[in-house]
Amino acid sequence: MAAGVDAGKATESVRVVGITKRFPGVVANHDVSFAVTAGTIHAIVGENGAGKSTLMKILYGVQKPDEGQIEVNGKPVTLSTPADAIAQGIGMVFQHFQLADNLTVTENIVLGAEKLHGIGAAARAEILRISQAYGFGLDPDELVESLGVGERQRVEILKVLYRGARIIILDEPTAVLVPQEVDALFANLRELKAQGNTLLFISHKLDEVRAVADAITVIRRGTTVDTVTPASVTSRQLAELMVGSELPSPSTEESTVTDRVLLQLRDIEVLDAAGRPELSGIDLTLHAGEVLGIAGVEGNGQTELVEAIIGMRKASRGTVTLGAEDITTWSTGRRRELGIGVIPEDRHRHGLLLDSPLWENRILGHQTRPPSVRGPWIDRSGARADAARIIAEYDVRTPGIDTSARALSGGNQQKFIVGREMSGDPQLLIAAHPTRGVDVGAQAAIWDHIRAARRDGLAVLLISADLDELIGLSDSIKVILRGRFVGDFDPHTVTPEQLGSAMTGAGSD
Amino acid sequence: MAQRPTNLARRAGLGLIAPALALVIAAALSSLLLVSTGDDVGGFWTTLTTKPENRNIVNILNYGLVLYLSGIAAAIGFRMNLFNIGVEGQYRIGAFVAAVVAGEAWLPGKANIVLAVLAAMVAAGLWAGIAGLLRVTRGVSEVISTIMLNAIAGLLVGYFVQKVGVSTGVSRSTKAIPEESWVGGIKLFDGVPTQLFGLALLAPVVGVVYYVVLNKTRFGFNLRASGASETAAVASGVDVKRMIIVSMVFSGVIAGLIGMPTLFGSAHNYGSSFQTGIGFAGIAVALLGRNHPIGIAFAALVFSFLQDRAGLLNILAGISPEIVAVTQGIIVLAVVIAYEIVRRYRANLERAHVAQQVEEVRA
């Protein structure tokens, strides 16, 4: 299956061998190897957090690898800055456009590349030439603010072509597009390929990848798993490669599911800033002692679901009930006081004050509850004692409670968060990707804690992209796709194929 | 935990290195500037290192305590990641309102003082609240809105002084505060007519309240959490929008106190000669003092000392007193850079320390 790697060297645009990149406490990439044939569209797929972004930053010279080699057109290169990458003919189109709205297309493109063709008629002519050559249909004199999303993306692509790129990296280019725009983008990409450019296409949308790529490299947990051709795999097989198919036997523990309903969502709808639905028609019932797993490819509404439950986002329709209380209109603070513990998806942004000591982090999210506060006062000794208890009970490896959260490794930060969120008698635990980016030891410990919580009668909502985790821990599994639940599965009988199909919307085949 | 004391000592040491470094850099650059303009560097240093006269010590303390209030007002915003550039405008609004209230003397004697001070706090707090409200409802950056509010405050106060003020011969000012509502000075040295402003004692009180509220209360924790990570604060249930308005108002309330010592201690009315620029100096003082109540006190004294010496420089060494403003500016720039360097160094040090300890546990 590793055909791409062994192909003749002369036709390879990019070859990456044994790339390893470490950050303190985390290995973002290890032993990443793949080769991209010149004049093809090569897709890199993997879950968020699998290490795609780090790899792309390395290829574009934003970060330097600790080990490994990069070859461009058969020659080893060192890419220390984006300027080096551009000099090698590598260009990058970022997911978040980097355009100035109040400038014209021409002005945006020449900005920073004034030396190539000046800023006048010559530049304009060159832009027009490229636009026509690839069928972009851009007007060089139009203001960017009047362009649609698809057109802006073409401006970004034109920008890298203008700078002489022949190898173009596109970071999740379809994430911001509606289906018709995706089709248009793919037509542009095929045209670019036909004229001899090489495209590196990063995505986690498998159907899109299969539609446009000539070869697909899969990354999981920081390393390249395989390189395949779209013809040789199904979406299901690709999903398995992405999330891991080694399925453990589902939890043999006896069911602790009670018939006491704890969390109930009825017909929840959440809209984004532009008024498009991010969640619609969400119905969900979670009982005490039950672990409900939410499976889905990232970006299909999982984040919004969590935020709707804890009140960070207001539902435009529907009700949220916890126990006997209708909490639809409650603030996040009140909901958390009622007993909702949250292991957030992004622990650095939502779970920790990185520069504060651990004992102050113990207070976060529990500002109104003992032992960390007494009335309007912070209970310093109470918080310190309880932080020490968490460190001992949850095996957080740290010199002490005065260490700042930032200094801890990802796994230890996560264990501390789990311990904190299990404090203060929660009724509901929301665990979003609880073992992402943590080492194997911490992973097993966190799984044990979730099982223990279930035994204690907590209701647990488990959101994960890891099928092993979902099947091993859940009492039932729902699949979310484009903001809707599209299937219910019993983890004891479900096969990864079934889950994979439902997650990617591949239908019932 | 045998290494804990040394650890603490190292932390404290690192904390002091940054401001010390900033002062050294500022001293070096200022000297360099004087050399390049052919000024008397020796005279500059002699003037700065001579022990001030008793009279000057009182002046330094008076101005330092006022600066301290201004520094605390700015620091409240900074802890919340709000850049309240509007301390200047808030303090002028506060001083004007207090002067009018005290001048009207609706209440007798000391009650008049209390009423006027409260009025200053409320007026300045509300004025600052406008910026908070704009930020929360319309997303207007508080930096922009407070700068604009400063200009508006200056013009507004000027207009009302003309409108409700009385003529003092050369210019107009608010009605003079009746003598029974003056706040007497505190005598520090025998035979020195200059006295410490009575209301300057508000400064240490405010410092203690600032420290206690910020570090010991739930409100203070929420404020610091919002400043450290807005996203984490929101996820933990803090109503960040409310916190923005509240902390802006509190910042303004303290800014309202800045003008009080001078108003009741020496000026006794508000007119065009009332001292300006204290609000801007407070921002620099808060930066140099790292938003810490003790640090701000130290910073306020340094700035006040330099300010006092500025006049002497001209007389004794023939150096333009503006050199002091340059030195203060360099201190602020240097301190921002020095703190960032020390912060990174400390974070790396701690990370290495943790990694090493965890390795030892495993071994």
PDB file of C-alpha atoms in Angstrom, chain A residues 81-300:
ATOM      1  CA  THR A  81      11.581  30.398   7.757  1.00  0.00           C
ATOM      2  CA  PRO A  82       8.611  30.688   5.404  1.00  0.00           C
ATOM      3  CA  ALA A  83      10.928  32.682   3.134  1.00  0.00           C
ATOM      4  CA  ASP A  84      13.059  29.545   2.704  1.00  0.00           C
ATOM      5  CA  ALA A  85       9.961  27.553   1.816  1.00  0.00           C
ATOM      6  CA  ILE A  86       8.829  30.154  -0.722  1.00  0.00           C
ATOM      7  CA  ALA A  87      12.321  30.125  -2.241  1.00  0.00           C
ATOM      8  CA  GLN A  88      11.922  26.375  -2.727  1.00  0.00           C
ATOM      9  CA  GLY A  89       8.611  26.963  -4.475  1.00  0.00           C
ATOM     10  CA  ILE A  90       6.438  25.936  -1.544  1.00  0.00           C
ATOM     11  CA  GLY A  91       3.392  28.065  -0.836  1.00  0.00           C
ATOM     12  CA  MET A  92       0.758  27.758   1.846  1.00  0.00           C
ATOM     13  CA  VAL A  93      -2.912  28.668   1.809  1.00  0.00           C
ATOM     14  CA  PHE A  94      -4.081  29.037   5.364  1.00  0.00           C
ATOM     15  CA  GLN A  95      -7.481  28.044   6.626  1.00  0.00           C
ATOM     16  CA  HIS A  96      -8.017  31.529   8.001  1.00  0.00           C
ATOM     17  CA  PHE A  97      -7.545  33.945   5.162  1.00  0.00           C
ATOM     18  CA  GLN A  98      -4.893  36.569   5.560  1.00  0.00           C
ATOM     19  CA  LEU A  99      -6.359  39.312   3.424  1.00  0.00           C
ATOM     20  CA  ALA A 100      -6.926  43.012   3.965  1.00  0.00           C
ATOM     21  CA  ASP A 101     -10.602  43.715   3.276  1.00  0.00           C
ATOM     22  CA  ASN A 102     -10.134  47.331   2.324  1.00  0.00           C
ATOM     23  CA  LEU A 103      -7.537  46.630  -0.372  1.00  0.00           C
ATOM     24  CA  THR A 104      -8.107  45.403  -3.910  1.00  0.00           C
ATOM     25  CA  VAL A 105      -7.230  41.937  -5.143  1.00  0.00           C
ATOM     26  CA  THR A 106      -4.068  43.292  -6.792  1.00  0.00           C
ATOM     27  CA  GLU A 107      -3.004  45.188  -3.700  1.00  0.00           C
ATOM     28  CA  ASN A 108      -3.498  42.139  -1.514  1.00  0.00           C
ATOM     29  CA  ILE A 109      -1.465  39.965  -3.832  1.00  0.00           C
ATOM     30  CA  VAL A 110       1.484  42.304  -4.320  1.00  0.00           C
ATOM     31  CA  LEU A 111       1.641  43.132  -0.609  1.00  0.00           C
ATOM     32  CA  GLY A 112       5.013  41.824   0.564  1.00  0.00           C
ATOM     33  CA  ALA A 113       6.021  40.754  -2.958  1.00  0.00           C
ATOM     34  CA  GLU A 114       6.493  44.186  -4.473  1.00  0.00           C
ATOM     35  CA  LYS A 115       9.884  43.263  -5.894  1.00  0.00           C
ATOM     36  CA  LEU A 116       8.517  40.632  -8.278  1.00  0.00           C
ATOM     37  CA  HIS A 117       6.491  42.697 -10.717  1.00  0.00           C
ATOM     38  CA  GLY A 118       6.217  46.039  -9.003  1.00  0.00           C
ATOM     39  CA  ILE A 119       2.880  47.343  -7.867  1.00  0.00           C
ATOM     40  CA  GLY A 120       1.560  48.776 -11.095  1.00  0.00           C
ATOM     41  CA  ALA A 121       0.457  47.590 -14.511  1.00  0.00           C
ATOM     42  CA  ALA A 122       2.986  44.758 -14.714  1.00  0.00           C
ATOM     43  CA  ALA A 123       1.711  43.228 -11.483  1.00  0.00           C
ATOM     44  CA  ARG A 124      -1.880  43.639 -12.567  1.00  0.00           C
ATOM     45  CA  ALA A 125      -1.142  41.958 -15.915  1.00  0.00           C
ATOM     46  CA  GLU A 126       0.587  39.040 -14.199  1.00  0.00           C
ATOM     47  CA  ILE A 127      -2.351  38.570 -11.833  1.00  0.00           C
ATOM     48  CA  LEU A 128      -4.777  38.627 -14.726  1.00  0.00           C
ATOM     49  CA  ARG A 129      -2.626  36.111 -16.610  1.00  0.00           C
ATOM     50  CA  ILE A 130      -2.572  33.657 -13.683  1.00  0.00           C
ATOM     51  CA  SER A 131      -6.258  34.133 -13.018  1.00  0.00           C
ATOM     52  CA  GLN A 132      -7.109  33.343 -16.640  1.00  0.00           C
ATOM     53  CA  ALA A 133      -4.654  30.478 -16.892  1.00  0.00           C
ATOM     54  CA  TYR A 134      -6.383  28.628 -14.076  1.00  0.00           C
ATOM     55  CA  GLY A 135      -9.907  29.864 -14.654  1.00  0.00           C
ATOM     56  CA  PHE A 136     -10.085  31.773 -11.337  1.00  0.00           C
ATOM     57  CA  GLY A 137     -12.197  34.555 -12.846  1.00  0.00           C
ATOM     58  CA  LEU A 138     -10.901  37.230 -10.452  1.00  0.00           C
ATOM     59  CA  ASP A 139     -11.111  40.947 -11.148  1.00  0.00           C
ATOM     60  CA  PRO A 140      -7.763  42.459 -10.069  1.00  0.00           C
ATOM     61  CA  ASP A 141      -9.361  45.787  -9.181  1.00  0.00           C
ATOM     62  CA  GLU A 142     -12.171  44.559  -7.014  1.00  0.00           C
ATOM     63  CA  LEU A 143     -12.076  45.226  -3.290  1.00  0.00           C
ATOM     64  CA  VAL A 144     -11.621  42.067  -1.244  1.00  0.00           C
ATOM     65  CA  GLU A 145     -14.449  43.043   1.094  1.00  0.00           C
ATOM     66  CA  SER A 146     -16.931  42.578  -1.744  1.00  0.00           C
ATOM     67  CA  LEU A 147     -15.730  39.036  -2.504  1.00  0.00           C
ATOM     68  CA  GLY A 148     -17.382  35.823  -1.356  1.00  0.00           C
ATOM     69  CA  VAL A 149     -15.568  33.159   0.629  1.00  0.00           C
ATOM     70  CA  GLY A 150     -14.765  31.032  -2.407  1.00  0.00           C
ATOM     71  CA  GLU A 151     -13.329  34.009  -4.279  1.00  0.00           C
ATOM     72  CA  ARG A 152     -11.233  35.045  -1.291  1.00  0.00           C
ATOM     73  CA  GLN A 153      -9.775  31.582  -1.190  1.00  0.00           C
ATOM     74  CA  ARG A 154      -8.855  31.898  -4.873  1.00  0.00           C
ATOM     75  CA  VAL A 155      -7.136  35.183  -4.053  1.00  0.00           C
ATOM     76  CA  GLU A 156      -5.107  33.312  -1.425  1.00  0.00           C
ATOM     77  CA  ILE A 157      -4.161  30.628  -3.952  1.00  0.00           C
ATOM     78  CA  LEU A 158      -3.281  33.273  -6.516  1.00  0.00           C
ATOM     79  CA  LYS A 159      -1.095  34.925  -3.918  1.00  0.00           C
ATOM     80  CA  VAL A 160       1.108  31.857  -3.579  1.00  0.00           C
ATOM     81  CA  LEU A 161       1.166  31.247  -7.350  1.00  0.00           C
ATOM     82  CA  TYR A 162       2.216  34.846  -7.881  1.00  0.00           C
ATOM     83  CA  ARG A 163       5.160  34.222  -5.601  1.00  0.00           C
ATOM     84  CA  GLY A 164       6.229  31.350  -7.806  1.00  0.00           C
ATOM     85  CA  ALA A 165       4.973  28.401  -5.787  1.00  0.00           C
ATOM     86  CA  ARG A 166       4.761  25.087  -7.598  1.00  0.00           C
ATOM     87  CA  ILE A 167       4.023  23.088  -4.480  1.00  0.00           C
ATOM     88  CA  ILE A 168       0.929  24.391  -2.730  1.00  0.00           C
ATOM     89  CA  ILE A 169      -0.156  23.365   0.742  1.00  0.00           C
ATOM     90  CA  LEU A 170      -3.855  23.904   1.473  1.00  0.00           C
ATOM     91  CA  ASP A 171      -4.824  23.698   5.157  1.00  0.00           C
ATOM     92  CA  GLU A 172      -8.396  22.447   5.468  1.00  0.00           C
ATOM     93  CA  PRO A 173      -9.506  24.475   2.447  1.00  0.00           C
ATOM     94  CA  THR A 174     -13.044  23.157   2.460  1.00  0.00           C
ATOM     95  CA  ALA A 175     -13.759  23.915   6.109  1.00  0.00           C
ATOM     96  CA  VAL A 176     -15.083  27.367   5.295  1.00  0.00           C
ATOM     97  CA  LEU A 177     -16.903  26.511   2.048  1.00  0.00           C
ATOM     98  CA  VAL A 178     -20.442  25.487   1.185  1.00  0.00           C
ATOM     99  CA  PRO A 179     -20.833  22.437  -1.081  1.00  0.00           C
ATOM    100  CA  GLN A 180     -21.068  24.362  -4.368  1.00  0.00           C
ATOM    101  CA  GLU A 181     -17.928  26.286  -3.480  1.00  0.00           C
ATOM    102  CA  VAL A 182     -16.202  22.998  -2.678  1.00  0.00           C
ATOM    103  CA  ASP A 183     -16.989  21.753  -6.179  1.00  0.00           C
ATOM    104  CA  ALA A 184     -15.583  24.953  -7.663  1.00  0.00           C
ATOM    105  CA  LEU A 185     -12.453  24.640  -5.531  1.00  0.00           C
ATOM    106  CA  PHE A 186     -11.921  21.073  -6.666  1.00  0.00           C
ATOM    107  CA  ALA A 187     -12.239  22.154 -10.303  1.00  0.00           C
ATOM    108  CA  ASN A 188      -9.551  24.792  -9.623  1.00  0.00           C
ATOM    109  CA  LEU A 189      -7.334  22.220  -7.937  1.00  0.00           C
ATOM    110  CA  ARG A 190      -7.637  19.815 -10.881  1.00  0.00           C
ATOM    111  CA  GLU A 191      -6.718  22.639 -13.247  1.00  0.00           C
ATOM    112  CA  LEU A 192      -3.701  23.497 -11.105  1.00  0.00           C
ATOM    113  CA  LYS A 193      -2.673  19.862 -11.185  1.00  0.00           C
ATOM    114  CA  ALA A 194      -3.156  19.585 -14.933  1.00  0.00           C
ATOM    115  CA  GLN A 195      -0.686  22.410 -15.395  1.00  0.00           C
ATOM    116  CA  GLY A 196       1.972  20.627 -13.421  1.00  0.00           C
ATOM    117  CA  ASN A 197       1.578  21.989  -9.892  1.00  0.00           C
ATOM    118  CA  THR A 198       1.760  19.738  -6.861  1.00  0.00           C
ATOM    119  CA  LEU A 199      -0.900  20.116  -4.208  1.00  0.00           C
ATOM    120  CA  LEU A 200      -0.846  19.049  -0.594  1.00  0.00           C
ATOM    121  CA  PHE A 201      -4.370  18.970   0.682  1.00  0.00           C
ATOM    122  CA  ILE A 202      -5.066  18.685   4.391  1.00  0.00           C
ATOM    123  CA  SER A 203      -8.456  17.586   5.555  1.00  0.00           C
ATOM    124  CA  HIS A 204     -10.428  15.301   7.778  1.00  0.00           C
ATOM    125  CA  LYS A 205     -13.425  15.084   5.469  1.00  0.00           C
ATOM    126  CA  LEU A 206     -12.971  11.690   3.933  1.00  0.00           C
ATOM    127  CA  ASP A 207     -15.497  11.864   1.115  1.00  0.00           C
ATOM    128  CA  GLU A 208     -13.893  15.069  -0.157  1.00  0.00           C
ATOM    129  CA  VAL A 209     -10.426  13.637   0.088  1.00  0.00           C
ATOM    130  CA  ARG A 210     -11.433  10.570  -1.866  1.00  0.00           C
ATOM    131  CA  ALA A 211     -13.059  12.720  -4.525  1.00  0.00           C
ATOM    132  CA  VAL A 212     -10.036  14.844  -5.314  1.00  0.00           C
ATOM    133  CA  ALA A 213      -6.791  13.234  -4.141  1.00  0.00           C
ATOM    134  CA  ASP A 214      -4.464  10.987  -6.085  1.00  0.00           C
ATOM    135  CA  ALA A 215      -2.819   9.656  -2.956  1.00  0.00           C
ATOM    136  CA  ILE A 216      -3.743   9.847   0.717  1.00  0.00           C
ATOM    137  CA  THR A 217      -1.390   9.769   3.681  1.00  0.00           C
ATOM    138  CA  VAL A 218      -3.024   9.030   7.020  1.00  0.00           C
ATOM    139  CA  ILE A 219      -1.658  10.467  10.273  1.00  0.00           C
ATOM    140  CA  ARG A 220      -2.688   9.141  13.646  1.00  0.00           C
ATOM    141  CA  ARG A 221      -1.277  10.084  17.053  1.00  0.00           C
ATOM    142  CA  GLY A 222       1.557  12.045  15.487  1.00  0.00           C
ATOM    143  CA  THR A 223       2.873   9.512  13.025  1.00  0.00           C
ATOM    144  CA  THR A 224       2.175   8.441   9.461  1.00  0.00           C
ATOM    145  CA  VAL A 225       0.130   5.270   9.463  1.00  0.00           C
ATOM    146  CA  ASP A 226      -0.050   4.547   5.753  1.00  0.00           C
ATOM    147  CA  THR A 227      -0.198   6.043   2.284  1.00  0.00           C
ATOM    148  CA  VAL A 228      -3.005   4.730   0.103  1.00  0.00           C
ATOM    149  CA  THR A 229      -4.741   5.515  -3.160  1.00  0.00           C
ATOM    150  CA  PRO A 230      -8.432   6.467  -3.090  1.00  0.00           C
ATOM    151  CA  ALA A 231      -9.301   3.633  -5.442  1.00  0.00           C
ATOM    152  CA  SER A 232      -7.864   1.054  -3.080  1.00  0.00           C
ATOM    153  CA  VAL A 233      -9.783   2.011   0.053  1.00  0.00           C
ATOM    154  CA  THR A 234     -13.323   2.772   1.109  1.00  0.00           C
ATOM    155  CA  SER A 235     -14.241   5.690   3.341  1.00  0.00           C
ATOM    156  CA  ARG A 236     -14.787   3.175   6.110  1.00  0.00           C
ATOM    157  CA  GLN A 237     -11.300   1.756   5.810  1.00  0.00           C
ATOM    158  CA  LEU A 238      -9.911   5.267   5.741  1.00  0.00           C
ATOM    159  CA  ALA A 239     -11.848   6.148   8.910  1.00  0.00           C
ATOM    160  CA  GLU A 240     -10.435   3.076  10.590  1.00  0.00           C
ATOM    161  CA  LEU A 241      -6.920   4.094   9.639  1.00  0.00           C
ATOM    162  CA  MET A 242      -7.575   7.558  11.054  1.00  0.00           C
ATOM    163  CA  VAL A 243      -9.018   6.657  14.424  1.00  0.00           C
ATOM    164  CA  GLY A 244      -7.536   3.210  14.967  1.00  0.00           C
ATOM    165  CA  SER A 245      -9.295  -0.047  14.469  1.00  0.00           C
ATOM    166  CA  GLU A 246      -7.832  -2.129  17.239  1.00  0.00           C
ATOM    167  CA  LEU A 247     -11.033  -2.527  19.137  1.00  0.00           C
ATOM    168  CA  PRO A 248     -10.874  -3.583  22.724  1.00  0.00           C
ATOM    169  CA  SER A 249     -13.646  -5.762  24.051  1.00  0.00           C
ATOM    170  CA  PRO A 250     -16.419  -3.494  25.223  1.00  0.00           C
ATOM    171  CA  SER A 251     -16.506  -2.961  28.918  1.00  0.00           C
ATOM    172  CA  THR A 252     -17.485  -6.190  30.554  1.00  0.00           C
ATOM    173  CA  GLU A 253     -18.614  -4.379  33.643  1.00  0.00           C
ATOM    174  CA  GLU A 254     -22.216  -4.724  34.533  1.00  0.00           C
ATOM    175  CA  SER A 255     -24.490  -1.987  33.402  1.00  0.00           C
ATOM    176  CA  THR A 256     -25.129   0.654  36.032  1.00  0.00           C
ATOM    177  CA  VAL A 257     -27.671   2.559  33.951  1.00  0.00           C
ATOM    178  CA  THR A 258     -30.627   3.643  36.056  1.00  0.00           C
ATOM    179  CA  ASP A 259     -33.981   4.869  34.833  1.00  0.00           C
ATOM    180  CA  ARG A 260     -33.488   8.243  36.524  1.00  0.00           C
ATOM    181  CA  VAL A 261     -33.263  10.820  33.746  1.00  0.00           C
ATOM    182  CA  LEU A 262     -30.553  13.391  34.474  1.00  0.00           C
ATOM    183  CA  LEU A 263     -29.941  15.354  31.328  1.00  0.00           C
ATOM    184  CA  GLN A 264     -32.508  15.917  28.682  1.00  0.00           C
ATOM    185  CA  LEU A 265     -32.141  17.971  25.512  1.00  0.00           C
ATOM    186  CA  ARG A 266     -35.221  18.564  23.415  1.00  0.00           C
ATOM    187  CA  ASP A 267     -35.087  19.827  19.857  1.00  0.00           C
ATOM    188  CA  ILE A 268     -31.996  21.947  20.456  1.00  0.00           C
ATOM    189  CA  GLU A 269     -30.912  24.260  17.694  1.00  0.00           C
ATOM    190  CA  VAL A 270     -27.771  26.421  17.771  1.00  0.00           C
ATOM    191  CA  LEU A 271     -26.986  28.985  15.104  1.00  0.00           C
ATOM    192  CA  ASP A 272     -23.628  30.466  14.153  1.00  0.00           C
ATOM    193  CA  ALA A 273     -23.021  34.204  13.816  1.00  0.00           C
ATOM    194  CA  ALA A 274     -24.313  34.151  10.254  1.00  0.00           C
ATOM    195  CA  GLY A 275     -27.529  32.411  11.288  1.00  0.00           C
ATOM    196  CA  ARG A 276     -26.653  29.020   9.815  1.00  0.00           C
ATOM    197  CA  PRO A 277     -27.529  26.061  12.024  1.00  0.00           C
ATOM    198  CA  GLU A 278     -24.587  24.393  13.753  1.00  0.00           C
ATOM    199  CA  LEU A 279     -26.862  22.050  15.660  1.00  0.00           C
ATOM    200  CA  SER A 280     -30.404  21.226  14.756  1.00  0.00           C
ATOM    201  CA  GLY A 281     -33.077  18.938  16.086  1.00  0.00           C
ATOM    202  CA  ILE A 282     -30.875  17.564  18.858  1.00  0.00           C
ATOM    203  CA  ASP A 283     -32.763  15.258  21.220  1.00  0.00           C
ATOM    204  CA  LEU A 284     -30.869  13.451  23.930  1.00  0.00           C
ATOM    205  CA  THR A 285     -31.675  11.683  27.172  1.00  0.00           C
ATOM    206  CA  LEU A 286     -28.970  10.727  29.629  1.00  0.00           C
ATOM    207  CA  HIS A 287     -29.636   8.682  32.773  1.00  0.00           C
ATOM    208  CA  ALA A 288     -27.763   8.540  36.045  1.00  0.00           C
ATOM    209  CA  GLY A 289     -25.083   5.854  35.845  1.00  0.00           C
ATOM    210  CA  GLU A 290     -24.979   5.974  32.077  1.00  0.00           C
ATOM    211  CA  VAL A 291     -22.110   6.802  29.735  1.00  0.00           C
ATOM    212  CA  LEU A 292     -23.407   8.146  26.449  1.00  0.00           C
ATOM    213  CA  GLY A 293     -20.784   8.295  23.721  1.00  0.00           C
ATOM    214  CA  ILE A 294     -20.965  10.836  20.924  1.00  0.00           C
ATOM    215  CA  ALA A 295     -19.052   9.655  17.869  1.00  0.00           C
ATOM    216  CA  GLY A 296     -18.315  11.853  14.926  1.00  0.00           C
ATOM    217  CA  VAL A 297     -15.651  13.331  12.762  1.00  0.00           C
ATOM    218  CA  GLU A 298     -14.457  16.527  14.318  1.00  0.00           C
ATOM    219  CA  GLY A 299     -16.261  19.739  13.464  1.00  0.00           C
ATOM    220  CA  ASN A 300     -19.699  18.220  13.093  1.00  0.00           C
TER     221      ASN A 300
END
